[in-house]
Coordinates of N, CA and C in Angstrom, one line a residue:
L2 N 0.8 -1.2 0.0 CA 0.0 0.0 0.0 C 0.9 1.3 0.0
L3 N 1.9 1.3 0.8 CA 2.8 2.4 0.9 C 4.1 2.1 0.3
A4 N 4.2 1.9 -0.9 CA 5.5 1.5 -1.6 C 6.4 2.7 -1.7
P5 N 7.7 2.5 -1.5 CA 8.6 3.6 -1.6 C 8.7 4.2 -3.0
A6 N 8.8 5.5 -3.0 CA 8.8 6.2 -4.3 C 10.2 6.1 -5.0
G7 N 10.2 6.1 -6.3 CA 11.4 6.0 -7.0 C 12.2 4.7 -7.0
G8 N 11.5 3.6 -6.6 CA 12.2 2.3 -6.6 C 13.2 2.1 -5.5
V9 N 13.1 3.0 -4.5 CA 14.0 2.8 -3.3 C 13.5 1.6 -2.5
E10 N 14.4 0.7 -2.1 CA 14.0 -0.4 -1.3 C 14.5 -0.2 0.1
Y11 N 13.7 -0.5 1.1 CA 14.1 -0.5 2.5 C 14.4 -1.9 3.0
A12 N 15.3 -2.0 3.9 CA 15.6 -3.3 4.5 C 14.5 -3.6 5.4
A13 N 14.1 -4.9 5.4 CA 13.0 -5.4 6.3 C 13.5 -5.4 7.7
E14 N 12.6 -5.1 8.6 CA 13.0 -5.2 10.0 C 13.1 -6.7 10.4
P15 N 14.0 -7.0 11.4 CA 14.1 -8.3 11.8 C 12.9 -8.8 12.6
A16 N 12.7 -10.0 12.9 CA 11.6 -10.6 13.6 C 11.5 -10.1 15.0
N17 N 12.6 -9.7 15.6 CA 12.6 -9.2 17.0 C 12.4 -7.7 17.1
A18 N 12.0 -7.0 16.0 CA 11.8 -5.6 16.1 C 10.6 -5.3 16.9
L19 N 10.6 -4.2 17.7 CA 9.5 -3.8 18.5 C 8.5 -3.1 17.7
S20 N 7.2 -3.2 18.1 CA 6.1 -2.5 17.4 C 6.1 -1.0 17.8
L21 N 5.4 -0.3 17.0 CA 5.3 1.2 17.3 C 4.7 1.4 18.7
Q22 N 3.7 0.6 19.1 CA 3.1 0.7 20.4 C 4.1 0.4 21.5
T23 N 4.9 -0.6 21.3 CA 5.9 -1.0 22.4 C 7.0 0.1 22.5
W24 N 7.4 0.6 21.3 CA 8.4 1.7 21.4 C 7.8 2.9 22.1
S25 N 6.5 3.2 21.8 CA 5.9 4.4 22.5 C 5.9 4.2 24.0
V26 N 5.6 3.0 24.5 CA 5.6 2.8 25.9 C 7.0 2.9 26.5
H27 N 8.0 2.4 25.8 CA 9.4 2.5 26.2 C 9.8 4.0 26.3
V28 N 9.6 4.8 25.3 CA 10.0 6.2 25.2 C 9.2 7.0 26.2
I29 N 7.9 6.8 26.3 CA 7.1 7.6 27.3 C 7.6 7.3 28.7
S30 N 7.9 6.0 29.0 CA 8.4 5.6 30.3 C 9.6 6.3 30.7
I31 N 10.6 6.4 29.7 CA 11.8 7.1 30.0 C 11.6 8.6 30.2
L32 N 10.7 9.2 29.4 CA 10.4 10.6 29.6 C 9.7 10.9 30.9
E33 N 8.7 10.0 31.2 CA 8.0 10.1 32.5 C 8.9 10.0 33.7
W34 N 9.8 9.1 33.6 CA 10.8 8.9 34.8 C 11.6 10.2 34.9
S35 N 12.0 10.8 33.8 CA 12.8 12.0 33.8 C 12.0 13.2 34.5
V36 N 10.7 13.3 34.1 CA 9.9 14.3 34.7 C 9.7 14.0 36.2
A37 N 9.5 12.8 36.6 CA 9.3 12.5 38.0 C 10.5 12.9 38.8
M38 N 11.7 12.6 38.3 CA 13.0 13.0 39.0 C 13.1 14.5 39.1
A39 N 12.7 15.2 38.0 CA 12.7 16.7 38.1 C 11.7 17.2 39.1
L40 N 10.5 16.6 39.1 CA 9.5 17.1 40.1 C 10.0 16.9 41.5
V41 N 10.6 15.7 41.8 CA 11.1 15.4 43.1 C 12.2 16.5 43.5
W42 N 13.0 16.8 42.6 CA 14.1 17.7 42.8 C 13.5 19.1 43.1
Q43 N 12.5 19.5 42.3 CA 11.9 20.8 42.6 C 11.1 20.8 43.9
Y44 N 10.5 19.7 44.3 CA 9.8 19.6 45.5 C 10.8 19.9 46.7
A45 N 12.0 19.4 46.6 CA 13.0 19.6 47.6 C 13.3 21.0 47.8
G46 N 13.3 21.8 46.7 CA 13.5 23.2 46.8 C 12.3 24.0 47.4
V47 N 11.2 23.6 46.9 CA 9.9 24.3 47.4 C 9.6 24.0 48.8
S48 N 9.8 22.8 49.2 CA 9.5 22.4 50.6 C 10.7 22.7 51.6
R49 N 11.8 23.2 51.0 CA 13.0 23.5 51.8 C 13.4 22.3 52.6
Q50 N 13.3 21.1 52.0 CA 13.8 19.9 52.6 C 14.7 19.2 51.6
P51 N 16.0 19.6 51.6 CA 16.9 19.1 50.6 C 17.1 17.6 50.6
A52 N 16.6 16.9 51.7 CA 16.7 15.4 51.7 C 16.0 14.8 50.6
W53 N 15.0 15.5 50.0 CA 14.2 14.9 48.9 C 15.1 14.8 47.6
K54 N 16.2 15.6 47.6 CA 17.1 15.4 46.4 C 17.7 14.0 46.4
G55 N 17.8 13.4 47.6 CA 18.4 12.1 47.7 C 17.5 11.1 46.9
L56 N 16.2 11.3 47.0 CA 15.3 10.4 46.2 C 15.6 10.6 44.7
A57 N 15.7 11.8 44.3 CA 16.0 12.0 42.8 C 17.3 11.3 42.4
W58 N 18.3 11.4 43.3 CA 19.6 10.8 43.0 C 19.4 9.2 43.0
G59 N 18.6 8.8 43.9 CA 18.3 7.3 44.0 C 17.5 6.8 42.8
M60 N 16.8 7.7 42.1 CA 16.0 7.3 40.9 C 16.9 7.2 39.7
L61 N 18.1 7.8 39.8 CA 19.0 7.9 38.6 C 19.4 6.6 38.1
P62 N 19.8 5.6 38.9 CA 20.2 4.3 38.4 C 19.1 3.6 37.7
L63 N 17.9 3.7 38.2 CA 16.7 3.1 37.5 C 16.5 3.7 36.2
H64 N 16.7 5.0 36.1 CA 16.6 5.7 34.8 C 17.6 5.2 33.8
G65 N 18.8 5.0 34.3 CA 19.9 4.4 33.5 C 19.6 3.0 33.0
S66 N 18.9 2.3 33.9 CA 18.5 0.9 33.5 C 17.5 0.9 32.4
G67 N 16.6 1.8 32.4 CA 15.6 2.0 31.3 C 16.3 2.4 30.0
L68 N 17.3 3.3 30.1 CA 18.0 3.7 28.9 C 18.8 2.5 28.3
C69 N 19.3 1.6 29.2 CA 20.0 0.4 28.7 C 19.1 -0.4 27.9
A70 N 17.9 -0.6 28.4 CA 16.9 -1.5 27.7 C 16.5 -0.9 26.3
V71 N 16.3 0.4 26.3 CA 15.9 1.1 25.1 C 17.1 1.0 24.0
V72 N 18.3 1.2 24.5 CA 19.4 1.1 23.5 C 19.6 -0.3 23.0
F73 N 19.4 -1.3 23.9 CA 19.6 -2.6 23.4 C 18.5 -3.0 22.4
H74 N 17.3 -2.5 22.6 CA 16.2 -2.8 21.6 C 16.4 -2.0 20.4
L75 N 17.0 -0.8 20.5 CA 17.2 0.1 19.3 C 18.1 -0.6 18.3
W76 N 19.0 -1.4 18.8 CA 19.9 -2.2 17.9 C 19.4 -3.6 17.7
Y77 N 18.1 -3.9 17.9 CA 17.5 -5.2 17.6 C 18.2 -6.3 18.4
N78 N 18.5 -6.0 19.7 CA 19.1 -7.0 20.6 C 20.3 -7.7 20.1
N79 N 21.2 -6.8 19.5 CA 22.4 -7.3 19.0 C 23.3 -8.0 20.0
P80 N 23.7 -9.2 19.8 CA 24.6 -9.9 20.7 C 25.8 -9.2 21.1
D81 N 26.3 -8.3 20.3 CA 27.5 -7.5 20.6 C 27.3 -6.6 21.8
L82 N 26.0 -6.3 22.0 CA 25.6 -5.4 23.1 C 25.1 -6.1 24.3
D83 N 25.4 -7.4 24.5 CA 24.9 -8.2 25.6 C 25.4 -7.6 26.9
W84 N 26.5 -6.9 26.9 CA 27.0 -6.3 28.2 C 25.9 -5.3 28.7
L85 N 25.1 -4.7 27.8 CA 24.0 -3.8 28.3 C 23.1 -4.5 29.3
I86 N 22.8 -5.8 29.0 CA 21.9 -6.6 29.9 C 22.5 -6.6 31.3
S87 N 23.8 -6.9 31.4 CA 24.5 -6.9 32.7 C 24.5 -5.5 33.4
L88 N 24.7 -4.5 32.6 CA 24.7 -3.1 33.1 C 23.3 -2.8 33.6
Q89 N 22.3 -3.2 32.8 CA 20.9 -2.9 33.2 C 20.6 -3.6 34.5
A90 N 21.0 -4.9 34.7 CA 20.7 -5.6 35.9 C 21.4 -4.9 37.1
F91 N 22.7 -4.5 36.9 CA 23.4 -3.8 38.0 C 22.7 -2.5 38.4
L92 N 22.3 -1.7 37.4 CA 21.6 -0.4 37.7 C 20.3 -0.6 38.3
T93 N 19.6 -1.7 37.9 CA 18.3 -2.0 38.6 C 18.5 -2.4 40.0
F94 N 19.5 -3.2 40.3 CA 19.8 -3.6 41.7 C 20.2 -2.4 42.5
A95 N 21.1 -1.5 41.9 CA 21.5 -0.3 42.6 C 20.4 0.6 42.9
G96 N 19.5 0.8 41.9 CA 18.4 1.7 42.1 C 17.4 1.1 43.1
N97 N 17.1 -0.2 43.1 CA 16.2 -0.8 44.0 C 16.7 -0.7 45.5
T98 N 18.0 -0.9 45.6 CA 18.5 -0.8 47.0 C 18.7 0.6 47.5
T99 N 18.8 1.6 46.6 CA 18.9 3.0 47.0 C 17.5 3.5 47.4
C100 N 16.5 3.3 46.6 CA 15.2 3.8 46.9 C 14.5 3.0 48.0

C-alpha cells in the first residue's frame, strides 16, 4: 500500500523488532521517569527539605537501567551489546537498594 517512491527499497526489520506501540511505551516511560525525577528535585527546593534530592539521585540508576533497555532494543538485541543486559541488571539492583 505504501510503496517507496522512485524504486528505493528499504531493509526489512528483523523478527525481533519492537512494534510502534511498544516503542511508544518505552520512550514515554523514559520521559515520564525524567519528569518524575525533576519534580522530586523541585519539591526539595519548594519544601525546603533538601533530603528529597536524595530520592532524585536514587532514581537515577533506575533511569539508566531503562536507557540500557531502550538502547539494546534500538539495535535489535544485537549480541555484541549483551553487556548492556548486565549493566541494566546492576543499575536496577543499585536503584532498588537505593530507593
